[in-house]
Short mmCIF file of C-alpha atoms in Angstrom, two decimals:
data_model
loop_
_atom_site.label_atom_id
_atom_site.label_comp_id
_atom_site.label_asym_id
_atom_site.label_seq_id
_atom_site.Cartn_x
_atom_site.Cartn_y
_atom_site.Cartn_z
CA MET A 12 21.34 -26.21 6.82
CA ASN A 13 22.73 -23.52 9.12
CA LYS A 14 20.09 -20.86 9.51
CA ILE A 15 19.59 -17.71 11.54
CA TYR A 16 16.45 -15.60 11.56
CA VAL A 17 17.05 -11.99 12.56
CA VAL A 18 13.60 -11.10 13.88
CA GLY A 19 12.04 -7.73 14.64
CA ILE A 20 9.51 -8.52 17.37
CA GLY A 21 7.77 -5.14 17.18
CA PRO A 22 7.28 -2.64 19.99
CA GLY A 23 6.74 -5.13 22.80
CA ALA A 24 3.42 -6.91 23.19
CA TYR A 25 3.23 -10.32 21.50
CA GLU A 26 0.29 -9.24 19.27
CA LYS A 27 2.43 -6.51 17.70
CA MET A 28 4.69 -9.18 16.18
CA THR A 29 4.02 -10.29 12.61
CA VAL A 30 2.61 -13.76 11.95
CA GLU A 31 5.88 -14.53 10.14
CA ALA A 32 7.98 -13.44 13.17
CA ALA A 33 5.98 -15.70 15.50
CA GLU A 34 6.45 -18.58 13.03
CA ALA A 35 10.22 -18.00 12.85
CA LEU A 36 10.46 -18.15 16.65
CA LYS A 37 8.38 -21.34 16.66
CA LYS A 38 10.76 -22.93 14.11
CA SER A 39 13.85 -21.98 16.12
CA ASP A 40 15.70 -24.17 18.63
CA MET A 41 17.29 -21.20 20.31
CA ILE A 42 16.31 -17.55 20.77
CA ILE A 43 19.06 -15.02 21.44
CA GLY A 44 18.70 -11.38 22.41
CA TYR A 45 19.18 -8.57 24.84
CA THR A 46 17.70 -9.56 28.22
CA VAL A 47 14.76 -7.12 28.08
CA TYR A 48 13.59 -8.38 24.65
CA VAL A 49 13.90 -12.03 25.65
CA ASP A 50 11.69 -11.33 28.68
CA LEU A 51 9.04 -9.86 26.33
CA VAL A 52 8.65 -13.09 24.32
CA LYS A 53 9.69 -15.84 26.76
CA ASP A 54 6.21 -16.71 28.05
CA HIS A 55 4.88 -17.27 24.52
CA PHE A 56 7.58 -19.78 23.58
CA PRO A 57 8.03 -21.88 26.76
CA ASP A 58 9.80 -24.80 25.07
CA LYS A 59 12.71 -22.81 23.59
CA SER A 60 16.26 -22.29 24.81
CA PHE A 61 17.02 -18.65 25.49
CA LEU A 62 20.41 -16.95 25.57
CA THR A 63 20.84 -13.34 26.63
CA THR A 64 23.72 -10.90 26.50
CA PRO A 65 23.83 -7.37 27.96
CA MET A 66 23.10 -4.19 25.95
CA THR A 67 26.69 -3.27 25.12
CA LYS A 68 27.83 -6.71 23.95
CA GLU A 69 26.28 -6.68 20.48
CA VAL A 70 29.24 -8.20 18.61
CA ASP A 71 29.49 -11.01 21.18
CA ARG A 72 25.77 -11.65 20.73
CA CYS A 73 26.20 -11.95 16.96
CA VAL A 74 29.18 -14.33 17.29
CA LEU A 75 27.16 -16.42 19.76
CA ALA A 76 24.32 -16.70 17.24
CA PHE A 77 26.62 -17.79 14.41
CA GLU A 78 28.46 -20.30 16.61
CA GLU A 79 25.16 -21.89 17.67
CA ALA A 80 23.97 -21.97 14.05
CA LYS A 81 27.26 -23.63 13.03
CA LYS A 82 26.49 -26.43 15.49
CA GLY A 83 23.28 -27.04 13.54
CA HIS A 84 20.77 -25.19 15.73
CA VAL A 85 18.13 -23.05 14.08
CA VAL A 86 18.65 -19.70 15.79
CA SER A 87 16.52 -16.57 16.07
CA MET A 88 18.27 -13.33 16.98
CA ILE A 89 15.55 -10.99 18.26
CA CYS A 90 15.46 -7.19 18.24
CA SER A 91 12.74 -4.88 19.51
CA GLY A 92 10.91 -2.99 16.77
CA ASP A 93 12.40 -3.76 13.36
CA ALA A 94 15.70 -5.64 13.04
CA GLY A 95 16.80 -3.23 10.30
CA VAL A 96 16.09 0.08 12.08
CA TYR A 97 18.79 0.74 14.70
CA GLY A 98 18.69 -3.06 15.07
CA MET A 99 21.04 -6.01 14.69
CA ALA A 100 20.52 -6.87 11.00
CA GLY A 101 23.50 -4.83 9.76
CA LEU A 102 25.95 -6.10 12.35
CA MET A 103 24.79 -9.68 11.66
CA TYR A 104 25.77 -9.28 7.98
CA GLU A 105 29.12 -7.77 9.01
CA VAL A 106 29.94 -10.55 11.50
CA GLY A 107 28.47 -13.08 9.06
CA GLU A 108 31.29 -12.48 6.59
CA GLN A 109 33.24 -14.94 8.77
CA TYR A 110 30.45 -17.53 8.57
CA PRO A 111 29.63 -18.00 4.86
CA GLU A 112 27.98 -21.36 5.60
CA VAL A 113 25.22 -19.71 7.67
CA GLU A 114 22.15 -18.32 5.88
CA LEU A 115 20.57 -15.14 7.26
CA THR A 116 16.87 -14.32 6.89
CA ILE A 117 15.68 -10.93 8.09
CA ILE A 118 12.07 -10.78 9.37
CA PRO A 119 10.79 -7.20 9.47
CA GLY A 120 8.69 -5.80 12.30
CA VAL A 121 6.83 -2.69 13.42
CA THR A 122 9.40 -0.05 14.43
CA ALA A 123 8.79 2.61 17.11
CA ALA A 124 8.13 5.27 14.44
CA THR A 125 5.09 3.46 13.05
CA GLY A 126 4.07 1.78 16.32
CA GLY A 127 4.23 5.12 18.14
CA ALA A 128 2.49 6.91 15.28
CA ALA A 129 -0.50 4.60 15.66
CA VAL A 130 -0.78 5.58 19.34
CA LEU A 131 -0.50 9.33 18.62
CA GLY A 132 -2.95 9.31 15.71
CA ALA A 133 -1.37 9.84 12.29
CA PRO A 134 1.72 12.04 12.74
CA LEU A 135 3.87 10.66 9.90
CA ILE A 136 1.59 10.02 6.89
CA HIS A 137 3.85 11.87 4.46
CA ASP A 138 7.65 12.25 4.03
CA PHE A 139 9.54 11.83 7.30
CA CYS A 140 13.00 11.30 8.80
CA LEU A 141 14.19 9.06 11.59
CA ILE A 142 17.06 10.48 13.62
CA SER A 143 18.66 8.90 16.68
CA LEU A 144 19.96 11.37 19.25
CA SER A 145 22.43 8.82 20.62
CA ASP A 146 25.99 9.98 19.98
CA LEU A 147 27.53 6.74 21.20
CA LEU A 148 28.39 5.64 17.64
CA THR A 149 27.70 8.86 15.72
CA PRO A 150 29.46 12.22 16.18
CA TRP A 151 27.09 14.91 17.49
CA GLU A 152 28.00 17.21 14.53
CA LYS A 153 26.48 14.64 12.14
CA ILE A 154 23.29 14.44 14.22
CA GLU A 155 23.13 18.26 14.33
CA LYS A 156 23.49 18.49 10.54
CA ARG A 157 20.68 16.00 10.04
CA LEU A 158 18.34 17.81 12.43
CA LEU A 159 18.95 21.11 10.64
CA ASN A 160 18.53 19.66 7.14
CA ALA A 161 15.41 17.73 8.11
CA ALA A 162 13.87 20.82 9.72
CA GLU A 163 14.76 23.08 6.79
CA ALA A 164 13.02 20.74 4.30
CA ASP A 165 9.94 20.54 6.56
CA PHE A 166 10.09 16.78 7.09
CA VAL A 167 8.10 15.25 9.93
CA ILE A 168 10.91 14.17 12.27
CA CYS A 169 10.80 11.11 14.51
CA LEU A 170 13.49 11.03 17.21
CA TYR A 171 14.79 7.74 18.60
CA ASN A 172 16.84 7.59 21.82
CA PRO A 173 15.88 11.18 22.74
CA SER A 174 17.44 10.97 26.19
CA SER A 175 19.50 8.94 28.61
CA ARG A 176 21.15 9.55 31.98
CA LYS A 177 24.23 10.98 30.29
CA ARG A 178 22.25 12.88 27.64
CA HIS A 179 19.40 14.43 29.66
CA ASP A 180 19.53 17.76 27.75
CA TYR A 181 19.75 16.33 24.20
CA LEU A 182 16.06 16.74 23.38
CA ALA A 183 16.23 20.44 24.31
CA LYS A 184 19.38 20.81 22.16
CA ALA A 185 17.66 19.06 19.24
CA CYS A 186 14.54 21.24 19.58
CA ASP A 187 16.66 24.41 19.59
CA LEU A 188 18.18 23.34 16.27
CA VAL A 189 14.81 22.43 14.76
CA LEU A 190 13.36 25.77 15.95
CA ARG A 191 15.71 27.57 13.53
CA TYR A 192 13.39 26.41 10.73
CA LYS A 193 10.11 25.21 12.27
CA SER A 194 7.58 27.39 14.09
CA GLU A 195 7.38 27.03 17.86
CA ASP A 196 3.70 26.25 17.34
CA THR A 197 4.52 23.14 15.29
CA VAL A 198 2.38 20.25 16.55
CA CYS A 199 4.53 17.60 18.27
CA GLY A 200 3.91 14.45 20.26
CA ILE A 201 5.63 11.95 22.50
CA VAL A 202 4.81 8.30 23.11
CA GLU A 203 6.08 6.38 26.12
CA ASN A 204 6.40 2.59 26.44
CA ILE A 205 4.88 1.81 23.02
CA GLY A 206 3.06 -1.52 23.12
CA ARG A 207 4.10 -2.18 26.72
CA ASP A 208 2.76 -1.59 30.23
CA GLY A 209 2.50 2.12 30.92
CA GLU A 210 1.90 3.12 27.30
CA GLY A 211 0.95 6.79 27.10
CA TYR A 212 1.08 9.78 24.79
CA ARG A 213 0.95 13.56 24.83
CA VAL A 214 0.39 16.08 22.03
CA MET A 215 2.05 19.48 22.50
CA SER A 216 3.70 22.41 20.72
CA LEU A 217 7.39 22.38 19.75
CA ARG A 218 7.86 25.16 22.31
CA LYS A 219 6.49 22.87 25.04
CA LEU A 220 8.42 19.84 23.76
CA ARG A 221 11.68 21.72 24.16
CA ASP A 222 11.14 21.86 27.93
CA THR A 223 9.70 18.37 28.35
CA GLU A 224 11.62 15.67 30.21
CA VAL A 225 11.64 12.33 28.41
CA ASP A 226 13.36 9.02 29.09
CA MET A 227 14.94 6.36 26.89
CA PHE A 228 11.59 4.58 26.46
CA THR A 229 10.08 7.62 24.74
CA THR A 230 9.73 8.24 21.00
CA VAL A 231 9.35 11.86 19.90
CA PHE A 232 7.46 13.18 16.85
CA ILE A 233 7.89 16.71 15.44
CA GLY A 234 5.26 17.61 12.86
CA ASN A 235 5.58 19.41 9.53
CA ALA A 236 3.97 22.78 8.75
CA GLN A 237 0.63 21.07 7.97
CA THR A 238 0.43 18.85 11.06
CA LYS A 239 -2.55 19.60 13.27
CA GLU A 240 -4.33 18.41 16.39
CA ILE A 241 -7.67 16.70 15.78
CA ALA A 242 -9.66 15.45 18.78
CA GLY A 243 -6.50 15.25 20.89
CA LYS A 244 -4.56 13.29 18.26
CA MET A 245 -1.55 14.41 16.16
CA VAL A 246 -2.49 14.28 12.47
CA THR A 247 -0.47 15.12 9.35
CA PRO A 248 -2.40 15.50 6.08
CA ARG A 249 -1.34 13.43 3.07
CA GLY A 250 -0.17 16.28 0.91
CA TYR A 251 -0.11 19.97 0.30
CA ARG A 252 -3.13 20.33 -1.94
CA ASP A 253 -6.79 20.06 -1.08
CA VAL A 254 -8.11 16.60 -1.82
CA MET B 22 -20.06 1.07 20.26
CA ASN B 23 -19.16 2.41 16.82
CA LYS B 24 -15.68 1.25 16.00
CA ILE B 25 -13.31 1.38 13.05
CA TYR B 26 -9.91 -0.28 12.90
CA VAL B 27 -7.54 1.35 10.42
CA VAL B 28 -5.26 -1.58 9.68
CA GLY B 29 -1.87 -1.72 8.02
CA ILE B 30 -1.75 -5.20 6.49
CA GLY B 31 1.97 -5.08 5.70
CA PRO B 32 3.60 -5.56 2.31
CA GLY B 33 1.23 -8.19 0.95
CA ALA B 34 1.52 -11.79 2.10
CA TYR B 35 -0.76 -12.72 5.02
CA GLU B 36 2.21 -13.74 7.21
CA LYS B 37 3.63 -10.20 7.01
CA MET B 38 0.58 -8.89 8.90
CA THR B 39 0.86 -8.48 12.68
CA VAL B 40 -1.03 -10.83 14.98
CA GLU B 41 -3.01 -7.78 16.14
CA ALA B 42 -3.95 -6.86 12.55
CA ALA B 43 -5.22 -10.37 11.85
CA GLU B 44 -7.27 -10.23 15.10
CA ALA B 45 -8.78 -6.86 14.16
CA LEU B 46 -9.90 -8.25 10.79
CA LYS B 47 -11.38 -11.30 12.55
CA LYS B 48 -13.35 -9.02 14.91
CA SER B 49 -14.72 -6.93 12.03
CA ASP B 50 -18.05 -7.39 10.27
CA MET B 51 -16.89 -5.51 7.22
CA ILE B 52 -13.53 -4.92 5.57
CA ILE B 53 -13.12 -1.89 3.32
CA GLY B 54 -10.20 -1.02 1.06
CA TYR B 55 -8.72 -0.42 -2.34
CA THR B 56 -9.50 -3.40 -4.59
CA VAL B 57 -5.91 -4.68 -4.77
CA TYR B 58 -5.52 -4.78 -0.95
CA VAL B 59 -8.86 -6.47 -0.43
CA ASP B 60 -7.78 -9.18 -2.90
CA LEU B 61 -4.64 -9.75 -0.82
CA VAL B 62 -6.56 -10.65 2.36
CA LYS B 63 -9.92 -11.97 1.08
CA ASP B 64 -9.03 -15.66 1.09
CA HIS B 65 -7.96 -15.57 4.75
CA PHE B 66 -11.25 -14.08 5.96
CA PRO B 67 -13.92 -15.89 3.90
CA ASP B 68 -16.85 -15.02 6.19
CA LYS B 69 -16.47 -11.23 6.02
CA SER B 70 -18.23 -8.62 3.91
CA PHE B 71 -15.87 -6.73 1.66
CA LEU B 72 -16.35 -3.30 0.12
CA THR B 73 -13.92 -1.83 -2.37
CA THR B 74 -13.45 1.59 -3.90
CA PRO B 75 -10.98 2.62 -6.63
CA MET B 76 -7.55 4.21 -5.94
CA THR B 77 -8.55 7.83 -6.41
CA LYS B 78 -11.70 7.74 -4.26
CA GLU B 79 -10.05 7.90 -0.84
CA VAL B 80 -12.45 10.40 0.75
CA ASP B 81 -15.45 8.36 -0.46
CA ARG B 82 -13.84 5.27 1.05
CA CYS B 83 -13.48 7.00 4.43
CA VAL B 84 -17.08 8.26 4.39
CA LEU B 85 -18.25 4.74 3.52
CA ALA B 86 -16.35 3.33 6.51
CA PHE B 87 -17.84 5.87 8.93
CA GLU B 88 -21.38 5.40 7.58
CA GLU B 89 -21.12 1.63 8.03
CA ALA B 90 -19.70 2.10 11.56
CA LYS B 91 -22.59 4.45 12.38
CA LYS B 92 -25.01 1.63 11.49
CA GLY B 93 -23.32 -0.43 14.21
CA HIS B 94 -20.98 -2.55 12.08
CA VAL B 95 -17.43 -3.11 13.29
CA VAL B 96 -15.39 -1.95 10.31
CA SER B 97 -11.76 -2.45 9.28
CA MET B 98 -10.30 -0.02 6.76
CA ILE B 99 -7.23 -1.73 5.32
CA CYS B 100 -4.09 -0.17 3.82
CA SER B 101 -1.03 -1.90 2.39
CA GLY B 102 2.11 -1.46 4.49
CA ASP B 103 1.45 0.79 7.46
CA ALA B 104 -1.79 2.78 7.75
CA GLY B 105 0.19 5.81 8.94
CA VAL B 106 2.85 5.92 6.19
CA TYR B 107 1.33 7.33 2.99
CA GLY B 108 -1.78 5.48 4.24
CA MET B 109 -5.36 6.28 5.21
CA ALA B 110 -4.92 6.99 8.95
CA GLY B 111 -4.59 10.76 8.53
CA LEU B 112 -7.55 11.15 6.20
CA MET B 113 -9.65 8.97 8.52
CA TYR B 114 -9.02 11.42 11.39
CA GLU B 115 -9.86 14.35 9.10
CA VAL B 116 -13.11 12.82 7.84
CA GLY B 117 -13.79 11.54 11.37
CA GLU B 118 -14.29 15.08 12.66
CA GLN B 119 -17.84 14.73 11.27
CA TYR B 120 -18.37 11.44 13.12
CA PRO B 121 -17.44 12.07 16.78
CA GLU B 122 -19.43 9.01 17.88
CA VAL B 123 -17.10 6.64 16.01
CA GLU B 124 -13.91 5.48 17.73
CA LEU B 125 -10.78 5.00 15.57
CA THR B 126 -8.04 2.51 16.43
CA ILE B 127 -4.93 2.49 14.26
CA ILE B 128 -3.14 -0.87 13.91
CA PRO B 129 0.43 -0.40 12.66
CA GLY B 130 2.05 -2.66 10.08
CA VAL B 131 5.31 -3.28 8.25
CA THR B 132 5.82 -0.50 5.71
CA ALA B 133 7.69 -0.92 2.39
CA ALA B 134 10.81 0.74 3.83
CA THR B 135 11.31 -1.93 6.48
CA GLY B 136 9.76 -4.78 4.51
CA GLY B 137 11.96 -3.98 1.52
CA ALA B 138 15.00 -3.45 3.71
CA ALA B 139 14.66 -7.01 5.00
CA VAL B 140 14.76 -8.30 1.41
CA LEU B 141 17.80 -6.18 0.47
CA GLY B 142 19.78 -6.99 3.62
CA ALA B 143 20.14 -4.12 6.06
CA PRO B 144 20.15 -0.87 4.07
CA LEU B 145 18.50 1.44 6.65
CA ILE B 146 19.93 0.52 10.10
CA HIS B 147 20.76 4.11 10.99
CA ASP B 148 19.11 7.52 10.35
CA PHE B 149 16.99 7.57 7.19
CA CYS B 150 14.35 9.54 5.28
CA LEU B 151 11.27 8.41 3.44
CA ILE B 152 10.38 10.52 0.41
CA SER B 153 7.54 9.91 -2.03
CA LEU B 154 8.25 10.99 -5.61
CA SER B 155 4.53 11.34 -6.34
CA ASP B 156 3.70 14.99 -7.06
CA LEU B 157 -0.03 14.35 -7.19
CA LEU B 158 -0.57 16.03 -3.79
CA THR B 159 2.86 17.62 -3.22
CA PRO B 160 4.52 20.28 -5.40
CA TRP B 161 7.69 18.97 -7.08
CA GLU B 162 9.72 21.90 -5.60
CA LYS B 163 9.00 20.52 -2.12
CA ILE B 164 10.10 17.02 -3.15
CA GLU B 165 13.24 18.47 -4.74
CA LYS B 166 14.12 20.41 -1.57
CA ARG B 167 13.70 17.25 0.53
CA LEU B 168 15.89 15.18 -1.79
CA LEU B 169 18.65 17.80 -1.66
CA ASN B 170 18.51 18.25 2.11
CA ALA B 171 18.41 14.50 2.74
CA ALA B 172 21.38 13.93 0.42
CA GLU B 173 23.40 16.79 1.91
CA ALA B 174 23.00 15.40 5.45
CA ASP B 175 23.99 11.90 4.23
CA PHE B 176 20.76 10.21 5.25
CA VAL B 177 19.94 6.81 3.81
CA ILE B 178 17.01 7.67 1.53
CA CYS B 179 14.08 5.39 0.80
CA LEU B 180 11.93 6.42 -2.17
CA TYR B 181 8.25 5.51 -2.38
CA ASN B 182 6.27 5.82 -5.64
CA PRO B 183 9.48 6.20 -7.67
CA SER B 184 7.70 5.98 -11.01
CA SER B 185 4.39 5.80 -12.80
CA ARG B 186 3.23 6.04 -16.38
CA LYS B 187 3.10 9.84 -16.20
CA ARG B 188 6.31 10.13 -14.17
CA HIS B 189 8.64 7.66 -15.92
CA ASP B 190 11.70 9.94 -15.59
CA TYR B 191 11.24 10.94 -11.93
CA LEU B 192 13.76 8.45 -10.53
CA ALA B 193 16.45 9.80 -12.90
CA LYS B 194 15.54 13.37 -11.86
CA ALA B 195 15.73 12.41 -8.17
CA CYS B 196 19.11 10.67 -8.64
CA ASP B 197 20.51 13.73 -10.41
CA LEU B 198 19.60 15.87 -7.38
CA VAL B 199 21.02 13.35 -4.90
CA LEU B 200 24.23 13.13 -6.98
CA ARG B 201 24.97 16.76 -6.11
CA TYR B 202 25.93 15.52 -2.62
CA LYS B 203 26.38 11.74 -2.75
CA SER B 204 29.10 9.88 -4.66
CA GLU B 205 28.05 8.04 -7.82
CA ASP B 206 29.53 4.92 -6.19
CA THR B 207 27.03 5.10 -3.30
CA VAL B 208 25.56 1.64 -2.77
CA CYS B 209 21.85 1.56 -3.71
CA GLY B 210 19.19 -1.09 -4.06
CA ILE B 211 15.73 -1.67 -5.42
CA VAL B 212 13.08 -4.14 -4.30
CA GLU B 213 10.14 -5.15 -6.47
CA ASN B 214 6.83 -6.64 -5.31
CA ILE B 215 7.80 -6.81 -1.62
CA GLY B 216 6.08 -9.75 0.06
CA ARG B 217 4.15 -10.65 -3.11
CA ASP B 218 4.55 -12.90 -6.15
CA GLY B 219 7.54 -11.81 -8.19
CA GLU B 220 9.50 -10.39 -5.25
CA GLY B 221 13.02 -9.53 -6.32
CA TYR B 222 15.90 -7.21 -5.53
CA ARG B 223 19.05 -5.73 -7.07
CA VAL B 224 22.01 -3.96 -5.48
CA MET B 225 23.76 -1.36 -7.65
CA SER B 226 25.63 1.94 -7.64
CA LEU B 227 23.84 5.30 -7.61
CA ARG B 228 25.24 5.83 -11.12
CA LYS B 229 23.50 2.66 -12.28
CA LEU B 230 20.31 3.44 -10.38
CA ARG B 231 19.99 6.72 -12.25
CA ASP B 232 19.52 4.81 -15.51
CA THR B 233 17.38 2.00 -14.14
CA GLU B 234 13.74 1.65 -15.14
CA VAL B 235 11.43 0.97 -12.20
CA ASP B 236 7.66 0.68 -11.85
CA MET B 237 5.15 1.70 -9.19
CA PHE B 238 5.63 -1.60 -7.32
CA THR B 239 9.31 -0.82 -6.68
CA THR B 240 10.84 0.67 -3.53
CA VAL B 241 14.23 2.36 -3.93
CA PHE B 242 17.03 2.60 -1.34
CA ILE B 243 19.97 5.03 -1.61
CA GLY B 244 22.73 4.32 0.91
CA ASN B 245 24.75 6.70 3.05
CA ALA B 246 28.54 7.15 2.75
CA GLN B 247 29.14 4.02 4.89
CA THR B 248 26.73 1.68 3.11
CA LYS B 249 28.46 -1.31 1.53
CA GLU B 250 27.74 -4.51 -0.34
CA ILE B 251 28.29 -7.70 1.67
CA ALA B 252 27.69 -11.05 -0.04
CA GLY B 253 25.34 -9.42 -2.55
CA LYS B 254 23.31 -7.63 0.12
CA MET B 255 23.06 -3.88 0.84
CA VAL B 256 24.30 -3.21 4.38
CA THR B 257 24.60 0.05 6.35
CA PRO B 258 26.69 -0.04 9.54
CA ARG B 259 25.13 1.15 12.79
CA GLY B 260 27.30 4.18 13.27
CA TYR B 261 30.41 6.03 12.32
CA ARG B 262 32.85 4.63 14.88
CA ASP B 263 34.42 1.21 15.10
CA VAL B 264 32.46 -1.01 17.45
#
């Protein structure tokens, strides 16, 4: 049988992986992924073969996985967080159309939205949106539309890829859009290096967030109208009526 | 030290729990939760004390956890999926204001959106919204506004609590709202009993989804304009430009 597991390894630390993800890696002959993710799991699976490809070579990485599976190796393709949230699961199905003999199994994991939420307190709790600020594959107009619609409907908003060297002012731009509908006192939070060395968080107002510098290892949370700060944590109530 | 872990146990099966969640339960003297969730983990932790409260008694359940922690017991409060997504983490912080001596640690888990996505293929992948159709704690007007805004901005939409005995027509109502902006050919999917006995999925058009009967153990996925069906799976591409 030709089999590939597409595995979300969670935010970083081994313990944040599901039991099922660890078992899939144990059952695999070969583990393939972006260099940084492979380094996160390598020490826990010393007897495996590892193959890495750089960040921008995602299609090559998928083809590599299918070619190895075709040879009869059980392959795990690893992604940080969840394989199905800005991860490789979709591209694997697309590339997999050329490899009908290979069976794909997707193993879900803890994504930055829920992993980061646990560090910040309970910022999501109710309806929320995930929006990536990366305009590498998505036109900025589409991202802008989503920010405005999400803010207008008072969703909690979780921002992935809030910044990069080329996009250092994108978080400020996003906050300006959100501020058209949400109060500048809206409770917000950022989490850095979720589940990794240097993990940290800050709770602040939307006003303050607008002028905060973040990097690509930061996940940003913008509360809804009910979100509050309790004992230094960011907490969204479950609903809009008193329990 | 007075300590409570608020633990997301994932969709159901033990293997879908994170390594960290399993360790937290092992370290606990007492595990508290809604009856159904306790039954899901009981067999794996035979030496623990278990306390259960019914579905509607969430505040009582939180108070119970804090009172036991005050006595010096290490307590785990368990939630299905992720503790911070329609889970108990928020209410625990709210009730916890009365118990400043008790330390809360939130352990994230795989929520139905990502657990269900893995079963369906790769329906999320890019920007998405989670919306609960339960109007028990949220006015229907607010839910309606969120459905319309999410559809207008072409988010993938994941619906939690799509139906119940009292709300048997809510999925049809939600689809009618979404159909104001999304094509009736939009690729959709439903997953039943994620990670539990009887797990199953179907991929269908939005038109078909509108007239589909679902129950409270179903999670619903409505694609974006790019979502397609590949080999019977629901797959959303990563972006809007050719890779």
